[in-house]
mmCIF file of C-alpha atoms and ligand atoms in Angstrom:
data_model
loop_
_atom_site.group_PDB
_atom_site.id
_atom_site.type_symbol
_atom_site.label_atom_id
_atom_site.label_comp_id
_atom_site.label_asym_id
_atom_site.label_seq_id
_atom_site.Cartn_x
_atom_site.Cartn_y
_atom_site.Cartn_z
ATOM 1 C CA MET O 8 -13.981 12.044 -19.116
ATOM 2 C CA GLU O 9 -15.000 10.804 -15.958
ATOM 3 C CA GLN O 10 -11.852 9.745 -14.337
ATOM 4 C CA LEU O 11 -10.815 13.211 -15.438
ATOM 5 C CA LEU O 12 -13.552 14.665 -13.539
ATOM 6 C CA ARG O 13 -12.793 12.139 -10.890
ATOM 7 C CA ASN O 14 -9.113 13.353 -10.321
ATOM 8 C CA PHE O 15 -10.410 17.513 -10.420
ATOM 9 C CA PHE O 16 -12.618 16.887 -8.119
ATOM 10 C CA LEU O 17 -10.168 15.572 -5.762
ATOM 11 C CA PHE O 18 -7.450 17.999 -6.568
ATOM 12 C CA LEU O 19 -9.722 20.691 -5.668
ATOM 13 C CA SER O 20 -10.565 18.694 -2.602
ATOM 14 C CA LYS O 21 -7.626 20.412 -1.171
ATOM 15 C CA ASN O 22 -7.689 23.540 -2.343
ATOM 16 C CA ARG O 23 -6.722 25.528 0.971
ATOM 17 C CA PHE O 24 -8.133 28.766 -0.819
ATOM 18 C CA PHE O 25 -11.299 27.877 -1.469
ATOM 19 C CA THR O 26 -11.572 25.487 1.867
ATOM 20 C CA LYS O 27 -11.173 28.985 3.332
ATOM 21 C CA LEU O 28 -13.543 30.905 1.152
ATOM 22 C CA ALA O 29 -16.332 28.333 1.435
ATOM 23 C CA LYS O 30 -15.772 27.952 5.164
ATOM 24 C CA ARG O 31 -16.794 32.355 4.795
ATOM 25 C CA TYR O 32 -19.496 31.647 2.562
ATOM 26 C CA GLY O 33 -21.355 29.056 4.287
ATOM 27 C CA LEU O 34 -23.368 26.025 3.274
ATOM 28 C CA ARG O 35 -23.375 26.992 -0.673
ATOM 29 C CA PHE O 36 -23.950 25.132 -4.340
ATOM 30 C CA GLY O 37 -26.463 22.297 -2.938
ATOM 31 C CA ALA O 38 -23.644 21.044 -0.272
ATOM 32 C CA GLY O 39 -27.247 20.608 2.422
ATOM 33 C CA ARG O 40 -28.081 17.848 0.506
ATOM 34 C CA PHE O 41 -24.746 16.233 1.881
ATOM 35 C CA VAL O 42 -23.978 17.847 5.024
ATOM 36 C CA ALA O 43 -26.657 18.538 7.826
ATOM 37 C CA GLY O 44 -25.685 21.942 8.339
ATOM 38 C CA GLU O 45 -23.368 23.843 9.936
ATOM 39 C CA THR O 46 -24.329 23.800 13.686
ATOM 40 C CA ILE O 47 -24.533 21.055 16.361
ATOM 41 C CA PRO O 48 -28.639 22.199 17.022
ATOM 42 C CA ASP O 49 -28.679 21.443 13.077
ATOM 43 C CA ALA O 50 -26.993 18.243 13.341
ATOM 44 C CA VAL O 51 -29.243 17.374 15.983
ATOM 45 C CA ARG O 52 -32.253 17.860 14.109
ATOM 46 C CA SER O 53 -30.873 15.704 11.228
ATOM 47 C CA ILE O 54 -30.208 12.937 13.877
ATOM 48 C CA GLN O 55 -33.293 12.657 15.488
ATOM 49 C CA LYS O 56 -35.128 12.617 11.576
ATOM 50 C CA LEU O 57 -32.862 9.878 11.462
ATOM 51 C CA ASN O 58 -33.235 8.229 14.647
ATOM 52 C CA GLU O 59 -37.154 8.213 14.506
ATOM 53 C CA LYS O 60 -36.890 6.260 11.383
ATOM 54 C CA GLY O 61 -34.904 3.658 12.742
ATOM 55 C CA MET O 62 -31.818 4.399 11.931
ATOM 56 C CA SER O 63 -28.471 4.710 14.052
ATOM 57 C CA VAL O 64 -25.809 7.946 13.158
ATOM 58 C CA THR O 65 -22.432 8.595 13.018
ATOM 59 C CA ILE O 66 -22.068 12.490 13.490
ATOM 60 C CA ASP O 67 -18.920 14.239 12.064
ATOM 61 C CA HIS O 68 -17.581 17.452 13.118
ATOM 62 C CA LEU O 69 -15.843 17.900 9.782
ATOM 63 C CA GLY O 70 -12.960 20.427 9.494
ATOM 64 C CA GLU O 71 -9.868 19.872 7.044
ATOM 65 C CA PHE O 72 -6.223 21.535 7.292
ATOM 66 C CA ILE O 73 -5.594 22.463 10.638
ATOM 67 C CA ASP O 74 -2.439 24.457 11.139
ATOM 68 C CA SER O 75 -2.464 25.600 14.393
ATOM 69 C CA GLU O 76 -2.467 23.831 17.810
ATOM 70 C CA HIS O 77 -5.315 26.362 19.329
ATOM 71 C CA GLU O 78 -7.370 24.797 16.134
ATOM 72 C CA ALA O 79 -7.084 21.336 16.923
ATOM 73 C CA ARG O 80 -7.713 21.895 20.388
ATOM 74 C CA LYS O 81 -10.725 23.836 19.253
ATOM 75 C CA ALA O 82 -11.504 21.044 17.226
ATOM 76 C CA ALA O 83 -11.645 18.443 20.144
ATOM 77 C CA ASP O 84 -14.102 21.263 22.273
ATOM 78 C CA ASP O 85 -16.451 21.011 19.516
ATOM 79 C CA CYS O 86 -16.212 17.083 19.270
ATOM 80 C CA ILE O 87 -17.132 17.407 23.659
ATOM 81 C CA GLU O 88 -19.748 19.865 22.354
ATOM 82 C CA ALA O 89 -21.146 17.325 19.745
ATOM 83 C CA ILE O 90 -21.494 14.015 22.525
ATOM 84 C CA LYS O 91 -22.326 15.822 25.057
ATOM 85 C CA ALA O 92 -25.600 17.252 23.021
ATOM 86 C CA ILE O 93 -25.615 13.647 22.053
ATOM 87 C CA SER O 94 -25.665 12.228 25.413
ATOM 88 C CA GLU O 95 -28.167 15.093 26.910
ATOM 89 C CA ASP O 96 -30.595 14.820 23.965
ATOM 90 C CA ASN O 97 -31.110 10.815 24.066
ATOM 91 C CA LEU O 98 -29.917 10.644 20.913
ATOM 92 C CA ASP O 99 -28.443 6.487 18.956
ATOM 93 C CA SER O 100 -25.341 8.441 17.794
ATOM 94 C CA GLN O 101 -21.729 7.747 17.719
ATOM 95 C CA LEU O 102 -19.403 10.204 16.594
ATOM 96 C CA SER O 103 -16.475 10.176 14.049
ATOM 97 C CA LEU O 104 -13.028 12.218 13.590
ATOM 98 C CA LYS O 105 -10.334 12.800 11.714
ATOM 99 C CA MET O 106 -6.823 12.407 13.233
ATOM 100 C CA THR O 107 -5.479 15.826 10.582
ATOM 101 C CA SER O 108 -8.615 17.867 12.583
ATOM 102 C CA MET O 109 -7.203 16.826 16.081
ATOM 103 C CA GLY O 110 -3.545 18.317 15.009
ATOM 104 C CA LEU O 111 -1.327 15.053 13.060
ATOM 105 C CA ASP O 112 0.282 17.237 11.444
ATOM 106 C CA ILE O 113 0.989 19.427 14.132
ATOM 107 C CA SER O 114 2.602 17.252 16.859
ATOM 108 C CA GLN O 115 1.463 13.304 17.846
ATOM 109 C CA ASP O 116 1.701 14.309 21.765
ATOM 110 C CA LEU O 117 -0.959 17.268 21.128
ATOM 111 C CA VAL O 118 -2.955 14.098 19.389
ATOM 112 C CA MET O 119 -3.028 12.130 21.657
ATOM 113 C CA GLU O 120 -3.753 14.651 24.447
ATOM 114 C CA ASN O 121 -6.932 15.807 22.569
ATOM 115 C CA MET O 122 -7.593 12.507 21.790
ATOM 116 C CA ARG O 123 -7.487 11.342 24.963
ATOM 117 C CA ARG O 124 -9.335 14.094 26.398
ATOM 118 C CA ILE O 125 -12.371 13.253 23.498
ATOM 119 C CA LEU O 126 -12.238 9.224 24.372
ATOM 120 C CA LYS O 127 -13.213 10.336 28.274
ATOM 121 C CA ALA O 128 -15.739 12.169 27.708
ATOM 122 C CA GLY O 129 -16.971 9.231 25.013
ATOM 123 C CA LYS O 130 -16.908 7.075 28.243
ATOM 124 C CA GLU O 131 -18.598 9.202 30.768
ATOM 125 C CA TYR O 132 -21.432 9.688 28.217
ATOM 126 C CA GLU O 133 -21.052 6.759 26.352
ATOM 127 C CA VAL O 134 -21.260 7.050 23.070
ATOM 128 C CA PHE O 135 -18.784 5.278 20.418
ATOM 129 C CA ILE O 136 -16.056 7.016 18.627
ATOM 130 C CA THR O 137 -14.587 6.041 15.123
ATOM 131 C CA ILE O 138 -11.713 7.326 13.592
ATOM 132 C CA ASP O 139 -11.666 8.106 10.109
ATOM 133 C CA MET O 140 -9.125 7.043 7.852
ATOM 134 C CA GLU O 141 -7.571 9.734 5.690
ATOM 135 C CA ASP O 142 -4.411 9.233 2.838
ATOM 136 C CA TYR O 143 -1.881 6.643 2.471
ATOM 137 C CA GLU O 144 0.355 8.587 3.801
ATOM 138 C CA ARG O 145 -1.180 9.410 7.270
ATOM 139 C CA CYS O 146 -2.201 6.067 7.007
ATOM 140 C CA GLN O 147 0.642 4.289 9.840
ATOM 141 C CA LYS O 148 0.346 6.987 11.892
ATOM 142 C CA THR O 149 -3.722 5.979 12.394
ATOM 143 C CA ILE O 150 -3.047 3.109 13.039
ATOM 144 C CA ASP O 151 -0.800 3.562 15.332
ATOM 145 C CA ILE O 152 -2.665 5.919 17.478
ATOM 146 C CA PHE O 153 -5.603 3.589 17.277
ATOM 147 C CA LYS O 154 -3.289 0.958 18.708
ATOM 148 C CA GLU O 155 -2.523 2.801 21.886
ATOM 149 C CA LEU O 156 -5.758 3.887 22.319
ATOM 150 C CA ARG O 157 -7.454 0.781 22.163
ATOM 151 C CA SER O 158 -5.622 -0.371 24.433
ATOM 152 C CA GLU O 159 -6.900 1.771 26.923
ATOM 153 C CA TYR O 160 -10.285 2.726 25.629
ATOM 154 C CA ASP O 161 -12.804 0.503 24.495
ATOM 155 C CA ASN O 162 -15.381 3.155 23.193
ATOM 156 C CA VAL O 163 -12.711 3.377 19.661
ATOM 157 C CA GLY O 164 -12.780 1.822 16.166
ATOM 158 C CA THR O 165 -11.092 2.862 13.219
ATOM 159 C CA VAL O 166 -11.829 2.804 8.994
ATOM 160 C CA LEU O 167 -9.505 0.078 6.892
ATOM 161 C CA GLN O 168 -9.921 1.266 3.132
ATOM 162 C CA ALA O 169 -10.289 -1.794 0.775
ATOM 163 C CA TYR O 170 -8.269 -0.072 -2.049
ATOM 164 C CA LEU O 171 -5.041 -0.414 0.020
ATOM 165 C CA TYR O 172 -2.659 -3.060 -0.705
ATOM 166 C CA ARG O 173 -1.546 -3.557 3.134
ATOM 167 C CA THR O 174 -5.222 -3.944 4.281
ATOM 168 C CA ALA O 175 -5.693 -7.847 4.384
ATOM 169 C CA LYS O 176 -1.942 -7.516 6.462
ATOM 170 C CA ASP O 177 -3.552 -4.622 8.323
ATOM 171 C CA ILE O 178 -6.937 -6.773 9.750
ATOM 172 C CA GLU O 179 -5.146 -9.874 10.396
ATOM 173 C CA GLU O 180 -2.048 -8.016 12.624
ATOM 174 C CA LEU O 181 -5.573 -5.558 14.200
ATOM 175 C CA ASP O 182 -7.014 -8.799 15.622
ATOM 176 C CA GLU O 183 -5.709 -9.357 18.538
ATOM 177 C CA TYR O 184 -7.270 -6.250 19.353
ATOM 178 C CA ASN O 185 -11.023 -7.335 18.643
ATOM 179 C CA PRO O 186 -11.538 -4.206 17.073
ATOM 180 C CA ASN O 187 -14.538 -2.294 15.846
ATOM 181 C CA LEU O 188 -14.134 -1.508 12.267
ATOM 182 C CA ARG O 189 -15.803 0.050 9.545
ATOM 183 C CA LEU O 190 -14.987 -1.030 6.001
ATOM 184 C CA VAL O 191 -14.901 1.496 2.940
ATOM 185 C CA LYS O 192 -13.527 1.114 -0.916
ATOM 186 C CA GLY O 193 -11.606 4.490 -0.099
ATOM 187 C CA ALA O 194 -11.895 8.412 -0.945
ATOM 188 C CA TYR O 195 -8.788 9.589 -1.588
ATOM 189 C CA LYS O 196 -6.397 9.548 -4.683
ATOM 190 C CA GLU O 197 -3.446 7.532 -3.680
ATOM 191 C CA SER O 198 -0.761 6.110 -6.799
ATOM 192 C CA PRO O 199 -0.593 2.288 -8.178
ATOM 193 C CA LYS O 200 2.212 2.316 -5.927
ATOM 194 C CA VAL O 201 0.045 1.694 -3.227
ATOM 195 C CA ALA O 202 -3.412 1.413 -4.249
ATOM 196 C CA PHE O 203 -5.628 -0.822 -6.547
ATOM 197 C CA PRO O 204 -5.994 1.341 -9.790
ATOM 198 C CA GLU O 205 -8.730 -0.839 -10.986
ATOM 199 C CA LYS O 206 -12.204 -1.217 -9.099
ATOM 200 C CA LYS O 207 -12.538 -4.314 -9.957
ATOM 201 C CA ASP O 208 -9.525 -5.368 -7.669
ATOM 202 C CA VAL O 209 -11.085 -2.539 -5.113
ATOM 203 C CA ASP O 210 -14.428 -4.279 -5.386
ATOM 204 C CA ASP O 211 -12.852 -8.543 -4.942
ATOM 205 C CA ASN O 212 -10.760 -6.828 -2.095
ATOM 206 C CA PHE O 213 -13.757 -5.219 -0.178
ATOM 207 C CA LYS O 214 -15.501 -8.880 -0.462
ATOM 208 C CA LYS O 215 -11.851 -10.519 1.114
ATOM 209 C CA ILE O 216 -11.712 -7.722 4.011
ATOM 210 C CA ILE O 217 -15.474 -7.697 5.121
ATOM 211 C CA LYS O 218 -15.303 -11.674 5.065
ATOM 212 C CA MET O 219 -11.804 -11.885 6.792
ATOM 213 C CA HIS O 220 -12.738 -9.400 9.429
ATOM 214 C CA LEU O 221 -16.115 -10.468 10.338
ATOM 215 C CA LEU O 222 -15.413 -14.775 10.529
ATOM 216 C CA ASN O 223 -12.134 -13.817 12.852
ATOM 217 C CA GLY O 224 -15.124 -12.592 14.748
ATOM 218 C CA ASN O 225 -14.987 -8.405 15.276
ATOM 219 C CA TYR O 226 -17.707 -6.122 14.791
ATOM 220 C CA THR O 227 -17.969 -5.152 11.218
ATOM 221 C CA ALA O 228 -19.308 -1.873 9.780
ATOM 222 C CA VAL O 229 -19.837 -2.559 6.137
ATOM 223 C CA ALA O 230 -19.975 0.529 4.884
ATOM 224 C CA THR O 231 -20.852 1.269 1.287
ATOM 225 C CA HIS O 232 -23.601 2.151 -1.186
ATOM 226 C CA ASP O 233 -23.140 -0.407 -3.427
ATOM 227 C CA ASP O 234 -25.587 -2.655 -4.012
ATOM 228 C CA ALA O 235 -23.439 -5.932 -4.503
ATOM 229 C CA MET O 236 -21.285 -5.502 -1.859
ATOM 230 C CA ILE O 237 -24.238 -5.316 0.557
ATOM 231 C CA GLU O 238 -25.914 -8.516 -0.925
ATOM 232 C CA TYR O 239 -22.336 -10.257 -0.424
ATOM 233 C CA THR O 240 -22.824 -9.274 2.972
ATOM 234 C CA LYS O 241 -26.394 -10.481 3.530
ATOM 235 C CA LYS O 242 -25.331 -14.250 1.610
ATOM 236 C CA LEU O 243 -21.678 -14.407 4.244
ATOM 237 C CA VAL O 244 -23.819 -13.738 7.413
ATOM 238 C CA LYS O 245 -26.221 -16.075 6.933
ATOM 239 C CA GLU O 246 -23.602 -18.480 5.509
ATOM 240 C CA HIS O 247 -21.756 -18.202 8.658
ATOM 241 C CA ASN O 248 -24.320 -17.864 10.563
ATOM 242 C CA ILE O 249 -23.042 -14.338 11.732
ATOM 243 C CA SER O 250 -25.487 -12.472 14.363
ATOM 244 C CA ASN O 251 -27.449 -9.727 13.088
ATOM 245 C CA ASP O 252 -25.692 -8.119 15.877
ATOM 246 C CA LEU O 253 -22.193 -8.611 14.896
ATOM 247 C CA PHE O 254 -21.914 -6.146 11.883
ATOM 248 C CA GLU O 255 -23.838 -2.927 10.448
ATOM 249 C CA PHE O 256 -24.089 -1.164 7.120
ATOM 250 C CA GLN O 257 -23.574 2.520 7.270
ATOM 251 C CA MET O 258 -24.369 4.960 4.416
ATOM 252 C CA LEU O 259 -23.181 8.723 4.165
ATOM 253 C CA TYR O 260 -25.996 11.740 4.512
ATOM 254 C CA GLY O 261 -28.188 12.182 1.735
ATOM 255 C CA ILE O 262 -27.003 9.216 -0.277
ATOM 256 C CA ARG O 263 -29.368 6.404 -1.548
ATOM 257 C CA VAL O 264 -31.729 7.239 1.138
ATOM 258 C CA GLU O 265 -34.516 4.837 -0.193
ATOM 259 C CA ARG O 266 -31.600 2.052 0.270
ATOM 260 C CA GLN O 267 -31.230 3.283 3.830
ATOM 261 C CA GLU O 268 -34.984 2.826 4.397
ATOM 262 C CA GLU O 269 -34.651 -0.557 2.779
ATOM 263 C CA LEU O 270 -31.936 -2.412 4.768
ATOM 264 C CA VAL O 271 -33.897 -1.113 8.201
ATOM 265 C CA ALA O 272 -36.853 -2.571 7.224
ATOM 266 C CA GLU O 273 -34.931 -5.782 6.443
ATOM 267 C CA GLY O 274 -34.602 -5.837 9.706
ATOM 268 C CA TYR O 275 -30.289 -4.418 9.391
ATOM 269 C CA LYS O 276 -28.970 -1.887 11.427
ATOM 270 C CA MET O 277 -27.757 1.118 9.281
ATOM 271 C CA ARG O 278 -25.405 3.217 10.769
ATOM 272 C CA VAL O 279 -25.794 7.067 8.869
ATOM 273 C CA TYR O 280 -22.872 9.148 8.459
ATOM 274 C CA VAL O 281 -23.702 12.564 9.400
ATOM 275 C CA PRO O 282 -21.789 15.332 8.889
ATOM 276 C CA TYR O 283 -21.975 19.076 9.932
ATOM 277 C CA GLY O 284 -19.795 21.769 9.949
ATOM 278 C CA ASN O 285 -18.591 25.194 8.300
ATOM 279 C CA ASP O 286 -15.466 22.929 6.638
ATOM 280 C CA TRP O 287 -17.312 21.157 4.268
ATOM 281 C CA TYR O 288 -15.919 22.101 1.037
ATOM 282 C CA GLY O 289 -13.370 19.357 1.071
ATOM 283 C CA TYR O 290 -16.184 16.466 1.813
ATOM 284 C CA PHE O 291 -18.362 17.733 -0.520
ATOM 285 C CA MET O 292 -16.049 17.358 -3.603
ATOM 286 C CA ARG O 293 -14.868 14.159 -2.492
ATOM 287 C CA ARG O 294 -18.694 13.428 -2.684
ATOM 288 C CA LEU O 295 -18.851 14.822 -5.844
ATOM 289 C CA ALA O 296 -15.374 12.888 -7.061
ATOM 290 C CA GLU O 297 -17.084 9.639 -6.547
ATOM 291 C CA ARG O 298 -20.230 9.848 -8.535
ATOM 292 C CA PRO O 299 -19.723 12.746 -10.969
ATOM 293 C CA ALA O 300 -23.688 12.382 -11.624
ATOM 294 C CA ASN O 301 -23.758 14.500 -8.855
ATOM 295 C CA VAL O 302 -22.503 17.654 -10.326
ATOM 296 C CA ALA O 303 -26.047 18.210 -11.741
ATOM 297 C CA PHE O 304 -27.047 18.775 -7.960
ATOM 298 C CA VAL O 305 -23.807 21.525 -8.081
ATOM 299 C CA LEU O 306 -25.248 23.364 -11.509
ATOM 300 C CA LYS O 307 -28.444 23.330 -9.717
ATOM 301 C CA GLY O 308 -27.716 25.099 -6.834
ATOM 302 C CA VAL O 309 -25.114 27.565 -9.137
ATOM 303 C CA PHE O 310 -27.668 28.141 -11.568
ATOM 304 C CA GLY O 311 -30.884 27.123 -10.296
ATOM 305 C CA LYS O 312 -32.495 30.378 -7.918
HETATM 306 C C1 FAD L 429 -20.013 5.744 6.382
HETATM 307 C C2 FAD L 429 -19.331 6.109 5.586
HETATM 308 C C3 FAD L 429 -17.628 6.222 6.147
HETATM 309 C C4 FAD L 429 -16.692 6.315 5.438
HETATM 310 N N1 FAD L 429 -15.556 6.725 5.877
HETATM 311 C C5 FAD L 429 -14.427 6.919 5.321
HETATM 312 C C6 FAD L 429 -13.068 7.017 5.384
HETATM 313 O O1 FAD L 429 -12.735 7.087 6.937
HETATM 314 N N2 FAD L 429 -12.170 7.185 4.863
HETATM 315 C C7 FAD L 429 -12.014 6.873 3.725
HETATM 316 O O2 FAD L 429 -11.501 6.714 2.550
HETATM 317 N N3 FAD L 429 -13.369 6.315 2.551
HETATM 318 C C8 FAD L 429 -14.733 6.597 3.732
HETATM 319 N N4 FAD L 429 -15.881 6.235 3.665
HETATM 320 C C9 FAD L 429 -15.540 6.738 2.048
HETATM 321 C C10 FAD L 429 -16.093 5.311 0.900
HETATM 322 O O3 FAD L 429 -14.298 5.320 0.883
HETATM 323 C C11 FAD L 429 -16.130 5.550 -0.783
HETATM 324 O O4 FAD L 429 -15.210 6.631 -1.331
HETATM 325 C C12 FAD L 429 -17.356 5.562 -0.849
HETATM 326 O O5 FAD L 429 -18.737 5.098 0.173
HETATM 327 C C13 FAD L 429 -18.206 5.519 -2.261
HETATM 328 O O6 FAD L 429 -17.682 4.386 -1.922
HETATM 329 P P1 FAD L 429 -18.982 2.955 -2.698
HETATM 330 O O7 FAD L 429 -18.767 1.549 -1.805
HETATM 331 O O8 FAD L 429 -19.922 3.767 -2.041
HETATM 332 O O9 FAD L 429 -19.058 2.287 -3.823
HETATM 333 P P2 FAD L 429 -19.085 2.655 -5.701
HETATM 334 O O10 FAD L 429 -18.348 1.560 -6.149
HETATM 335 O O11 FAD L 429 -17.871 4.196 -5.561
HETATM 336 O O12 FAD L 429 -20.575 2.982 -5.665
HETATM 337 C C14 FAD L 429 -21.154 2.283 -5.695
HETATM 338 C C15 FAD L 429 -22.563 3.091 -6.003
HETATM 339 O O13 FAD L 429 -23.356 3.681 -5.002
HETATM 340 C C16 FAD L 429 -23.720 4.744 -5.416
HETATM 341 N N5 FAD L 429 -22.793 6.231 -5.103
HETATM 342 C C17 FAD L 429 -21.578 6.528 -4.599
HETATM 343 N N6 FAD L 429 -21.137 7.274 -4.191
HETATM 344 C C18 FAD L 429 -22.077 8.312 -4.275
HETATM 345 C C19 FAD L 429 -22.436 9.367 -4.138
HETATM 346 N N7 FAD L 429 -21.251 10.363 -3.580
HETATM 347 N N8 FAD L 429 -23.937 10.314 -4.508
HETATM 348 C C20 FAD L 429 -24.501 9.161 -5.276
HETATM 349 N N9 FAD L 429 -24.276 7.645 -5.674
HETATM 350 C C21 FAD L 429 -23.157 7.519 -4.820
HETATM 351 C C22 FAD L 429 -23.600 5.064 -6.638
HETATM 352 O O14 FAD L 429 -25.022 4.331 -7.037
HETATM 353 C C23 FAD L 429 -22.729 4.139 -7.247
HETATM 354 O O15 FAD L 429 -23.104 3.530 -8.335
HETATM 355 C C24 FAD L 429 -16.877 6.414 3.251
HETATM 356 C C25 FAD L 429 -18.055 5.544 3.371
HETATM 357 C C26 FAD L 429 -19.439 6.002 3.954
HETATM 358 C C27 FAD L 429 -20.436 5.168 3.775
#
């Protein structure tokens, strides 16, 4: 049943009609639990609150299904505006973005042009940029873009997903770039041809890549809500005397908030991924797919008022 619900929400997350409709009607159905608001001032307020609690942030201007050059350039402009707001308000925040929102499905030149503009602004205002990882179809393209940009800029990192068979090899191959990587389990629906279908195998591979990347001496963001992975990382860094400034934990806005606070109290660096913007629908559906129990919040959002 849970697997059915997961697939259902992942299917819904790709629905263009609902995506467009959601944009028009604003944050609904309890999405405000996972999305910080629709505008930069909304996001700034959330970041300030998290910073006051000793947490760092990475903000993400939500955007899915970008179909035109104009939309992709506008998304890049929004990112630059966010970078400036981070600097002006003196916030402890990085920026995360998706290659499809920069125009990956339109043209490679467009993505590179947008990314160079953003990374230049990031450099000027001292804001680090992480390229989120999307579905398998776009994984190689995203890695190629990262490699090219990493050889020009030092304020860029990317994400690798433990559910893909290829990822351990990617960790090995990227080592020469000394990459700052966020490691995650993976959020998209993938075929067993390319991704481990069983949770246990994903978890084992997650541990494997955390260890590989940390022991390679590269900065590692372990992005998970899973206590087993968090405890594994804590034990590993202790065993290998890896200092706290070489890794961090990351969690999503609104998920396991108490655990986030505990990790800060224990002296670990904790970064919260704060999404904002009116294109909240796909992101929200992927969060529901991860934990169908969250549907209770949706039902409250629909029927509770
Ligand atoms: C900061 C950050 C950035 C990310 N960036 C990417 C990316 O670029 N590309 C990508 O594919 N994926 C990304 N993800 C999502 C990731 O791939 C997983 O889908 C997601 O983190 C759930 O996996 P988990 O490691 O938390 O473990 P799980 O095994 O899914 O969950 C472990 C436990 O955490 C809790 N939990 C998990 N999800 C939720 C939820 N939605 N609501 C409430 N509780 C929950 C539950 O208690 C669950 O039992 C990111 C995740 C984080 C935290």
